[in-house]
mmCIF file of C-alpha atoms and ligand atoms in Angstrom:
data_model
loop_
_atom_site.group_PDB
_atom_site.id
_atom_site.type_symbol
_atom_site.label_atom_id
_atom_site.label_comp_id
_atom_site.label_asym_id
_atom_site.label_seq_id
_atom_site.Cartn_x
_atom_site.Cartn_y
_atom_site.Cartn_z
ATOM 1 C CA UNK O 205 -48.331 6.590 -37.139
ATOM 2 C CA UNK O 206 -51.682 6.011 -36.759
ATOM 3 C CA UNK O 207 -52.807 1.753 -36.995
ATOM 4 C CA UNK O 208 -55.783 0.620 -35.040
ATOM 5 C CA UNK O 209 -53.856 -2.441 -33.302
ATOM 6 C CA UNK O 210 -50.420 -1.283 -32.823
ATOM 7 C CA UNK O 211 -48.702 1.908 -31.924
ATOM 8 C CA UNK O 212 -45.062 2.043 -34.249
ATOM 9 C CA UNK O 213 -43.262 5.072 -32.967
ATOM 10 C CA UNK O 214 -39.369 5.834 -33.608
ATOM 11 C CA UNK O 215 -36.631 6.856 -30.698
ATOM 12 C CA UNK O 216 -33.512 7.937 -32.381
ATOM 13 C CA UNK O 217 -32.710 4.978 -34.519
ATOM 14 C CA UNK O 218 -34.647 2.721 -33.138
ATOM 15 C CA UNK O 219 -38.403 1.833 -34.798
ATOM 16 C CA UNK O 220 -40.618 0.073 -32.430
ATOM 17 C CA UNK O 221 -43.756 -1.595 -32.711
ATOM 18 C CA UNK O 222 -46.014 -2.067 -29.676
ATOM 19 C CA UNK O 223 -48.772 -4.183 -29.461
ATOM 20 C CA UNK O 224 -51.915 -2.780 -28.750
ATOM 21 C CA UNK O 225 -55.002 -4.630 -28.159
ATOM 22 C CA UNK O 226 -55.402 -4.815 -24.387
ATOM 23 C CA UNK O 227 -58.616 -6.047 -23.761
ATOM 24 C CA UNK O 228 -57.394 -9.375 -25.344
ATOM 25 C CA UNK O 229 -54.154 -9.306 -24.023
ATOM 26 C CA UNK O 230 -52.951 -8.462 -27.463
ATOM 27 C CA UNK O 231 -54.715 -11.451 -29.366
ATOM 28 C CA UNK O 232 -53.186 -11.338 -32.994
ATOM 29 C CA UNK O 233 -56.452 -10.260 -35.534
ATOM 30 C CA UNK O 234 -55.552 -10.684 -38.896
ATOM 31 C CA UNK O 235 -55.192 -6.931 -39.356
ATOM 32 C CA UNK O 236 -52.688 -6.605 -36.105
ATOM 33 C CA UNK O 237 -50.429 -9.251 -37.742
ATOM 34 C CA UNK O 238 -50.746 -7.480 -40.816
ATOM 35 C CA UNK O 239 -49.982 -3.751 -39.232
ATOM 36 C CA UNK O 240 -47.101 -5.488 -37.476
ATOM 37 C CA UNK O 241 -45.609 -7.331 -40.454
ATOM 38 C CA UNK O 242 -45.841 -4.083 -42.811
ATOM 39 C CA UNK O 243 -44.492 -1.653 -40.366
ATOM 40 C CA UNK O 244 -41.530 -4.133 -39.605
ATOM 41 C CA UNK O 245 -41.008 -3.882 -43.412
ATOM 42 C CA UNK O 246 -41.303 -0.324 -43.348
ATOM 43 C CA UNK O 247 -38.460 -0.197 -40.883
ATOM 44 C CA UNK O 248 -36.290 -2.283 -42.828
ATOM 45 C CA UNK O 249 -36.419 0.627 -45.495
ATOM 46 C CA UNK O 250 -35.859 3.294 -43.346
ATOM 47 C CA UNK O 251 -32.446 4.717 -43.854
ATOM 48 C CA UNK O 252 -32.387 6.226 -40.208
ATOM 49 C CA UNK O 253 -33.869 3.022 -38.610
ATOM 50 C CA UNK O 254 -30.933 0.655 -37.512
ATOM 51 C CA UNK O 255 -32.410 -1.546 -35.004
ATOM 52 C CA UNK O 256 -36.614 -2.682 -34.995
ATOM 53 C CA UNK O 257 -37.649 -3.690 -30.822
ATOM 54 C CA UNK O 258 -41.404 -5.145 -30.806
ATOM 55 C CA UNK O 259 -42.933 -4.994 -27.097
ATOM 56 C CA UNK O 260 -46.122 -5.716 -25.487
ATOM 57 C CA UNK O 261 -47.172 -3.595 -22.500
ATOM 58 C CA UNK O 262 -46.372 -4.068 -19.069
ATOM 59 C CA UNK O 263 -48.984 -7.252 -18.762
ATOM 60 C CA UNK O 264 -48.452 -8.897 -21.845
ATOM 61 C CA UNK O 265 -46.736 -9.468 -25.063
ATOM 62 C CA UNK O 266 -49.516 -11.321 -26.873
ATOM 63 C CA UNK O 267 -51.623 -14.692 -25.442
ATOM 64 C CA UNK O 268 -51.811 -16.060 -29.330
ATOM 65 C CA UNK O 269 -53.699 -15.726 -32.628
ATOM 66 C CA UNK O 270 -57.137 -14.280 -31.842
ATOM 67 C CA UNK O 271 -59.439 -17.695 -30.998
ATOM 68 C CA UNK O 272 -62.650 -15.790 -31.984
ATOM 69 C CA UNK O 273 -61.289 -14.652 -34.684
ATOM 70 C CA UNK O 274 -60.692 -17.980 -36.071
ATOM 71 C CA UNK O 275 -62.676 -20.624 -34.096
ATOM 72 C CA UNK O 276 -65.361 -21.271 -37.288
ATOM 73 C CA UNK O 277 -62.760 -21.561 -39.973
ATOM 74 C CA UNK O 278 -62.748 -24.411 -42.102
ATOM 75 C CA UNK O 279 -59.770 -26.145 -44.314
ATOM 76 C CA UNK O 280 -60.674 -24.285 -47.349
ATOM 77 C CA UNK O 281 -61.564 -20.470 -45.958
ATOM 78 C CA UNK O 282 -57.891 -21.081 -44.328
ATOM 79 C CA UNK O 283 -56.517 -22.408 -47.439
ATOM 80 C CA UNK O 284 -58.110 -19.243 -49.503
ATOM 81 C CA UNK O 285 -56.942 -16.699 -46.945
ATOM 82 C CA UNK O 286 -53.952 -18.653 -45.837
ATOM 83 C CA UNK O 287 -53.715 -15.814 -42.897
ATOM 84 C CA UNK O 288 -50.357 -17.240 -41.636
ATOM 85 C CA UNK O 289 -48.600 -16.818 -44.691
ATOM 86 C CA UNK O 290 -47.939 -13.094 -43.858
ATOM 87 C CA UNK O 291 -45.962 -14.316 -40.975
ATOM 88 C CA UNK O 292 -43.307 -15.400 -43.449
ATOM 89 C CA UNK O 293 -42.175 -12.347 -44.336
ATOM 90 C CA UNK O 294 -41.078 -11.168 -41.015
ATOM 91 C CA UNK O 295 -37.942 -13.584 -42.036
ATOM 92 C CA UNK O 296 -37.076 -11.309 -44.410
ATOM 93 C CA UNK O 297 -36.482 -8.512 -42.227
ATOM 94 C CA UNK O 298 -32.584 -7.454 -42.419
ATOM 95 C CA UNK O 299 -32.111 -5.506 -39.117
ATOM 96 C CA UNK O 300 -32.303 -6.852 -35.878
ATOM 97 C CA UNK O 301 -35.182 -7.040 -34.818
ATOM 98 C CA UNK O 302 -35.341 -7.219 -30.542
ATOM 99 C CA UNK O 303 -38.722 -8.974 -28.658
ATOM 100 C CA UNK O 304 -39.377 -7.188 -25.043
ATOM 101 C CA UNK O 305 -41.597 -9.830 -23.235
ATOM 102 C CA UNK O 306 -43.524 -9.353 -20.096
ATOM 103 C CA UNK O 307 -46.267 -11.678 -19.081
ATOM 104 C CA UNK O 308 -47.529 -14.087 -21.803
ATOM 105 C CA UNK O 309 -46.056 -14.641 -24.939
ATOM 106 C CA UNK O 310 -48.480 -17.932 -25.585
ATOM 107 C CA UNK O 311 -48.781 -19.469 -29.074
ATOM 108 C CA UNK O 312 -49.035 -16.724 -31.829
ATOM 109 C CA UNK O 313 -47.287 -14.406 -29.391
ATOM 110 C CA UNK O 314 -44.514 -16.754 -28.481
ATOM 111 C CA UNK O 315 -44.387 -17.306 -32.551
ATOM 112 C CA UNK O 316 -43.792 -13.791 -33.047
ATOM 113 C CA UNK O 317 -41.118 -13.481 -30.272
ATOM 114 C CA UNK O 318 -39.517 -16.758 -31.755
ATOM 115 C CA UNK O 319 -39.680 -14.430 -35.434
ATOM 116 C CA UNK O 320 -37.056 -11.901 -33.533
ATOM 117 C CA UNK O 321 -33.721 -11.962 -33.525
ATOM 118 C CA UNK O 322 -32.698 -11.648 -29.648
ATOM 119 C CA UNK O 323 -35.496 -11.854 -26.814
ATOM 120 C CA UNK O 324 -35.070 -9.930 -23.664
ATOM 121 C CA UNK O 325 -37.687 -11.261 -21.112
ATOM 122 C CA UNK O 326 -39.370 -10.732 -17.896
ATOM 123 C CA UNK O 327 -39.243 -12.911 -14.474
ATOM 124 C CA UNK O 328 -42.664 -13.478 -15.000
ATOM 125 C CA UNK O 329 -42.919 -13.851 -18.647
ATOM 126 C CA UNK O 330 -44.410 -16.905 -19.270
ATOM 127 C CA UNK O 331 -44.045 -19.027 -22.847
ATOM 128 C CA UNK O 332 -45.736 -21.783 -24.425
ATOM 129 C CA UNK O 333 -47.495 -23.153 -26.907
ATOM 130 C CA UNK O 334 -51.058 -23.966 -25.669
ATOM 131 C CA UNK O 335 -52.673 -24.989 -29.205
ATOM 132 C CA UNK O 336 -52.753 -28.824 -28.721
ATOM 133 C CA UNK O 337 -55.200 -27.829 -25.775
ATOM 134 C CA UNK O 338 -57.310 -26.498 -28.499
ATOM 135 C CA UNK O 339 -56.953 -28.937 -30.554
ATOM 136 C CA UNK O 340 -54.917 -27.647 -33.403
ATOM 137 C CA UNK O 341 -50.908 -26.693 -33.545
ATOM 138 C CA UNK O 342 -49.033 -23.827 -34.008
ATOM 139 C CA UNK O 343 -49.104 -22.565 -37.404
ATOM 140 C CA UNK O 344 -47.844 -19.366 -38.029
ATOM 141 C CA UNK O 345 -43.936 -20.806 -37.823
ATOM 142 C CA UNK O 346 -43.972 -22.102 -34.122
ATOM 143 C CA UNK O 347 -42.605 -25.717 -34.952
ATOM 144 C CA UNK O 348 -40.120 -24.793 -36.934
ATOM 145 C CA UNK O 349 -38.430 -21.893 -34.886
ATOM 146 C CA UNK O 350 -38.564 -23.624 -32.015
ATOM 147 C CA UNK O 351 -37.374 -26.878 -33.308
ATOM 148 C CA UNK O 352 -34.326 -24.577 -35.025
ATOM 149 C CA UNK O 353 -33.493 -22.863 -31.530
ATOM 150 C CA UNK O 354 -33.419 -25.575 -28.962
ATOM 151 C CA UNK O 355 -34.076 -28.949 -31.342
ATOM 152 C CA UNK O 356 -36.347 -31.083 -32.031
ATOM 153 C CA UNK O 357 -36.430 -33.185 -28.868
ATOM 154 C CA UNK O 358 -37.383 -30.691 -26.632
ATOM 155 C CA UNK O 359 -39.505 -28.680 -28.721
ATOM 156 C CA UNK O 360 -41.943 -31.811 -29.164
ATOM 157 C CA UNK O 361 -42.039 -32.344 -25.751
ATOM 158 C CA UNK O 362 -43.112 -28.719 -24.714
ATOM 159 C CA UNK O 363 -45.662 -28.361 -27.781
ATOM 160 C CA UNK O 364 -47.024 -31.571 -27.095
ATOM 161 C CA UNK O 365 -47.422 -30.882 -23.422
ATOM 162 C CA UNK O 366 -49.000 -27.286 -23.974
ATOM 163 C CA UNK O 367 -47.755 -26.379 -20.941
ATOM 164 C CA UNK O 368 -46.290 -22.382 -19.916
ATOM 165 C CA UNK O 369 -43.070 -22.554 -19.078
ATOM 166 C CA UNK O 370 -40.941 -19.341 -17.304
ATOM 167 C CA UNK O 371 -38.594 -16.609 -18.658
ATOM 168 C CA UNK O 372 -35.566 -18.432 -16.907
ATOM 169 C CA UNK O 373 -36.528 -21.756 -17.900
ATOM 170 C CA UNK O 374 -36.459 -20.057 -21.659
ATOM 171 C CA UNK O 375 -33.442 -18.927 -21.285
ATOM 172 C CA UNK O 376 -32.067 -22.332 -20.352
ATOM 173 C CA UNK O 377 -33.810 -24.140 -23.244
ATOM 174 C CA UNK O 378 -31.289 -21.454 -25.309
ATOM 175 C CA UNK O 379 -34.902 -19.447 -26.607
ATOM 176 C CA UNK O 380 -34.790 -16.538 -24.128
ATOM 177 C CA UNK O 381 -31.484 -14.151 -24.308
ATOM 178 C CA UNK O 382 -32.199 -12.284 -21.051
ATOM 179 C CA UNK O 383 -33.533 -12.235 -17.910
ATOM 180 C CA UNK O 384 -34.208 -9.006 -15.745
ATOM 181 C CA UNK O 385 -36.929 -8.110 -12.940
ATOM 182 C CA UNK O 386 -40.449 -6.945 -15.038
ATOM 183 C CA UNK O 387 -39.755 -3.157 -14.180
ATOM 184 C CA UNK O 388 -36.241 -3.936 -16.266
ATOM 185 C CA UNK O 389 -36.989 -5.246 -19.372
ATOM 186 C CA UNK O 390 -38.007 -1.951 -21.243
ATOM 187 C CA UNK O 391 -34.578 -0.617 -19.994
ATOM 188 C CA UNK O 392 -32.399 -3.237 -20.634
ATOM 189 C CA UNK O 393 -33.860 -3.679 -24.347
ATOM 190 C CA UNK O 394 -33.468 -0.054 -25.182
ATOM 191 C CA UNK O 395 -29.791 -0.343 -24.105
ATOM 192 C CA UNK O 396 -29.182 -3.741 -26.561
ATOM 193 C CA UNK O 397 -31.077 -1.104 -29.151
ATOM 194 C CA UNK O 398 -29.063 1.633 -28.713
ATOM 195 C CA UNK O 399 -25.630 -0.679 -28.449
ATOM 196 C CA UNK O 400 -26.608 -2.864 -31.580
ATOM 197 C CA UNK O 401 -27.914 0.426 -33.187
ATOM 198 C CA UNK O 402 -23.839 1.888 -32.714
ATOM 199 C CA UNK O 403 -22.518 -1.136 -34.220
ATOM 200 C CA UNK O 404 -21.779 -0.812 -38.384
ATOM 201 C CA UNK O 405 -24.986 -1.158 -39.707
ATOM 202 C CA UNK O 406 -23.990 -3.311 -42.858
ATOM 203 C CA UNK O 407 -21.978 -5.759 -40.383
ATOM 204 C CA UNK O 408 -25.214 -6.521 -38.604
ATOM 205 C CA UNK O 409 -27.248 -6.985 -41.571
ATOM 206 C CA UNK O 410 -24.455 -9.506 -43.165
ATOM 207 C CA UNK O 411 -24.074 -11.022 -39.643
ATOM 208 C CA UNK O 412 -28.010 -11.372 -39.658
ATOM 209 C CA UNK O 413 -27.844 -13.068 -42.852
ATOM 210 C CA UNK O 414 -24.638 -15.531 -42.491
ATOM 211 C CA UNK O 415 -26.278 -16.975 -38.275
ATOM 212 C CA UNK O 416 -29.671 -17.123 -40.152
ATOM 213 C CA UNK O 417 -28.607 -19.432 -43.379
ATOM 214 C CA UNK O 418 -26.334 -21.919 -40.704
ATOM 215 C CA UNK O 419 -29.850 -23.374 -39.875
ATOM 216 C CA UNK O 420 -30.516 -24.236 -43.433
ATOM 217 C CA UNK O 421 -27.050 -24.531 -45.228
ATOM 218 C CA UNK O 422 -24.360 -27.330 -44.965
ATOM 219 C CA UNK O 423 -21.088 -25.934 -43.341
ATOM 220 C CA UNK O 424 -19.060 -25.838 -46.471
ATOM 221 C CA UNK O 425 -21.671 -23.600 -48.061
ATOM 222 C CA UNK O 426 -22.929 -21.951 -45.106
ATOM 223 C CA UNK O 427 -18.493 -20.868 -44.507
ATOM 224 C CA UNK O 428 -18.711 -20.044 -48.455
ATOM 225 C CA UNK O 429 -21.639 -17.775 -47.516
ATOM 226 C CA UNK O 430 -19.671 -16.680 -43.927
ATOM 227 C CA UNK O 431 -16.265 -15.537 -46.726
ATOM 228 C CA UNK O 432 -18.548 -13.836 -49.132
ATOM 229 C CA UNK O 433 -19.915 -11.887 -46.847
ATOM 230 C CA UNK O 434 -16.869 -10.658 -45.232
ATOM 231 C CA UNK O 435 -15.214 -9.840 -48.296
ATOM 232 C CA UNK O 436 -18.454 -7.585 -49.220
ATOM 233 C CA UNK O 437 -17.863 -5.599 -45.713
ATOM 234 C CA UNK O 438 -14.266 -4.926 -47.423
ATOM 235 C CA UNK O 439 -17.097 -2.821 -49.854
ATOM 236 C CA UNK O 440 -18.189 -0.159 -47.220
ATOM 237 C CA UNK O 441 -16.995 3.339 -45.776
ATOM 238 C CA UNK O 442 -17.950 1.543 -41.969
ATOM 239 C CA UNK O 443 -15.132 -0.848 -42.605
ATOM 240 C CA UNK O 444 -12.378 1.335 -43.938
ATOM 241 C CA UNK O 445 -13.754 3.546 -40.535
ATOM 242 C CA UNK O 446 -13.441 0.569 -38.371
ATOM 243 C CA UNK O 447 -10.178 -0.213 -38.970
ATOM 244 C CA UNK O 448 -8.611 3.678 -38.909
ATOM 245 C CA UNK O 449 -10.583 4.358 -36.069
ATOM 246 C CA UNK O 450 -8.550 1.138 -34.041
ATOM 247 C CA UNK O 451 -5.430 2.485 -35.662
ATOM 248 C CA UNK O 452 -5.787 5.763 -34.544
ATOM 249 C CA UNK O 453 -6.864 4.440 -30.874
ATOM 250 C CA UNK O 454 -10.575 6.352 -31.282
ATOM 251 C CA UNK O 455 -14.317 4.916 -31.463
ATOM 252 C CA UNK O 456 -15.456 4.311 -34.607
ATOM 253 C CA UNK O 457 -18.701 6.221 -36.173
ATOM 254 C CA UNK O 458 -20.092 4.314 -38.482
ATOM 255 C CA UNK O 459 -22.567 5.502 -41.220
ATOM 256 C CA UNK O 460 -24.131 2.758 -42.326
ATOM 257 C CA UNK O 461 -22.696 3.111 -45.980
HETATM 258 N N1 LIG U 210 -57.763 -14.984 -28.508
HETATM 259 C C1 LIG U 210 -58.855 -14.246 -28.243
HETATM 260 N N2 LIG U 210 -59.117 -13.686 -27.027
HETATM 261 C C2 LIG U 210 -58.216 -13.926 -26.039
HETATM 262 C C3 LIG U 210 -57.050 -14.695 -26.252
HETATM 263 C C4 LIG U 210 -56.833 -15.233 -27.564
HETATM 264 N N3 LIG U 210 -55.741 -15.953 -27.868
HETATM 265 N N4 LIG U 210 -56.362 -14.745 -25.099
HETATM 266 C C5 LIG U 210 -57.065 -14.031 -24.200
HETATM 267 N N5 LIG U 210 -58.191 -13.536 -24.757
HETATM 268 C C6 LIG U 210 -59.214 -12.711 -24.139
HETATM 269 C C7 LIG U 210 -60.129 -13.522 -23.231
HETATM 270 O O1 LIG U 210 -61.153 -14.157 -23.986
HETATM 271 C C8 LIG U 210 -60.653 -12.442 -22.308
HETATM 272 O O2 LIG U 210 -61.656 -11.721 -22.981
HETATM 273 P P1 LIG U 210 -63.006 -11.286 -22.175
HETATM 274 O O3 LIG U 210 -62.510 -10.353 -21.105
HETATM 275 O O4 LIG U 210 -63.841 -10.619 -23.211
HETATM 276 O O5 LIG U 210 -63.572 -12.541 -21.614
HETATM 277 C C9 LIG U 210 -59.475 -11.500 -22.158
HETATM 278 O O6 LIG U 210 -58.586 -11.778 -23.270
HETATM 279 C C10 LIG U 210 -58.688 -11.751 -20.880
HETATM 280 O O7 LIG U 210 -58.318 -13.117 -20.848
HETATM 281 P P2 LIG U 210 -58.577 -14.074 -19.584
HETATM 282 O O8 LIG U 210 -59.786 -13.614 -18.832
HETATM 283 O O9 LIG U 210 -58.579 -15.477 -20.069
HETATM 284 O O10 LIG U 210 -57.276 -13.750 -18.719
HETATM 285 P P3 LIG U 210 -56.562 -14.703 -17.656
HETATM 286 O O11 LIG U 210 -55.530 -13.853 -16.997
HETATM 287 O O12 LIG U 210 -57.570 -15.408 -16.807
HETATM 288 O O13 LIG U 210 -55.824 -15.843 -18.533
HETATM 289 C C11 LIG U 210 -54.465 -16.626 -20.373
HETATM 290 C C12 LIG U 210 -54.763 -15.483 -19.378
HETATM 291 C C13 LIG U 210 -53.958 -17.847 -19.588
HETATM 292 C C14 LIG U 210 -53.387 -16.140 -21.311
HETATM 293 C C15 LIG U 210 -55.757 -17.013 -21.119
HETATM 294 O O14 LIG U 210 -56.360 -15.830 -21.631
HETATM 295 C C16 LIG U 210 -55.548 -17.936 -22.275
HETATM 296 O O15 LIG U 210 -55.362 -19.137 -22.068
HETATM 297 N N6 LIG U 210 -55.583 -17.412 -23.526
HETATM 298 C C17 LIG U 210 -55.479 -18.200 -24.721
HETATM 299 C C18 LIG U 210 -54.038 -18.662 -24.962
HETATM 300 C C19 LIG U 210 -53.977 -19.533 -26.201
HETATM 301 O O16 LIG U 210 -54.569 -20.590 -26.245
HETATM 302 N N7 LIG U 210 -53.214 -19.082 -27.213
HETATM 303 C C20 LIG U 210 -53.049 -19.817 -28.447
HETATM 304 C C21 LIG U 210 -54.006 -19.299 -29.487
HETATM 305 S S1 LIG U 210 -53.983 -20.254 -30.993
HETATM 306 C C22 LIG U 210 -52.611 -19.711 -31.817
HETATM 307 O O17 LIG U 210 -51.899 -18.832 -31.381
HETATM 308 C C23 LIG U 210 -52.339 -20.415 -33.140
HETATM 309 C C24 LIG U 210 -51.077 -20.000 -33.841
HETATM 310 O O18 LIG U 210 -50.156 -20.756 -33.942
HETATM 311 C C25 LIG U 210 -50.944 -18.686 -34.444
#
């Protein structure tokens, strides 16, 4: 498919969109974020697509929002054009959607990694959010994500500070999923693709939806939403499937229906 910032190619059932900007070490343009957050959504439509992975190259997943690009904005061109409300809709995504991270995955980048689901990362990834050293903030859903994954404590700490922090020191702060050596991660994403991609497709999407509304719902209704959304599983062929195929002592192939 032909985009002038990303390449979005599909393996089997897996849609992937790579970043493609090199020469800025992927720096998100208005138009990249905008190829990335339609083909997402065309992903999400795809009958044959069950899992989305979005990957840098082997350098670098993306060192922020493009700094050029925006540098001579003011309050009300950003207001008009509100450029980071795009981002937004990457939440409404239904499949999972996997982040393979070598290198830097600074500010905008580490935003959009923060927008997947699971994060498989290099040894020498490095995260952070350098925008206070620019003197502006994240913007494009940074606080908030990060905040949600590992709490507000330590999330002001490392966006005040600025500083890059490591793929294993990710993983500790509960961001990061996994860690594997930089010639790895490609591998060992395609093989959570391909696994998750096995798995009944409806499950993952309900799953998906239950583990996203804990952050914002109170545990009676977020368990209310947890019941209704097992009962509706009790609504597809995969489930009826499921269950023969562990009575009858087989794998399962689910359908996705
Ligand atoms: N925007 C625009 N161009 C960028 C860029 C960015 N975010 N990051 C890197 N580039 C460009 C550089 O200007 C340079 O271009 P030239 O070759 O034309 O000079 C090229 O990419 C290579 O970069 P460096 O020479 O700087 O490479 P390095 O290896 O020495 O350093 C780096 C790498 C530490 C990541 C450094 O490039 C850097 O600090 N980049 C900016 C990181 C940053 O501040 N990101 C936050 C942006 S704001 C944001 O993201 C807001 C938001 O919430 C959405």
């Amino acid at each position: 498919m032909s985009k002038k910032y990303i390449n979005a190619y599909i393996e089997d059932s897996i849609g992937v969109v790579q970043l493609n900007r090199p020469d800025v070490l992927n720096a998100l343009n208005r138009q990249m974020v905008d190829e990335i957050v339609e083909t997402l959504e065309m992903y999400d439509r795809d009958d044959k697509i069950n899992v989305i992975v979005v990957k840098g190259n082997e350098k670098v997943f993306a060192a922020g929002a493009d700094i050029e690009e925006m540098m001579d904005e003011s309050p009300l061109s950003l207001e008009l054009a509100d450029p980071f409300a795009v981002w937004d809709r990457i939440q409404l995504i239904n499949k999972p959607i996997l982040a393979s991270v070598n290198g830097f995955a600074l500010g905008g980048g580490f935003e959009l990694a923060l927008h997947c689901d699971l994060i498989i990362a290099a040894e020498n990834a490095q995260f952070g959010f350098p925008e206070v050293k620019l003197g502006v903030m994240p913007g494009a859903g940074g606080t908030q994500l990060l905040s949600k994954a590992i709490g507000s404590r330590k999330a002001l700490e490392l966006i005040w500070l600025g500083e890059s922090f490591s793929a294993k020191q990710a993983r500790d702060f509960g961001v990061v999923n996994r860690v594997v050596a930089p010639e790895l991660v490609e591998e060992e994403t395609m093989r959570l693709a391909y696994q998750l991609a096995n798995q009944a497709p409806i499950s993952l999407r309900l799953i998906k939806e239950s583990v996203k509304a804990s952050e914002d719902l109170s545990l009676m209704d977020g368990m209310k939403l947890e019941r209704k959304n097992f009962y509706l599983t009790f609504d597809s062929q995969d489930q009826t499937e499921g269950m023969k195929a562990f009575t009858e002592k087989r794998p399962p192939h689910f359908k996705g229906v």
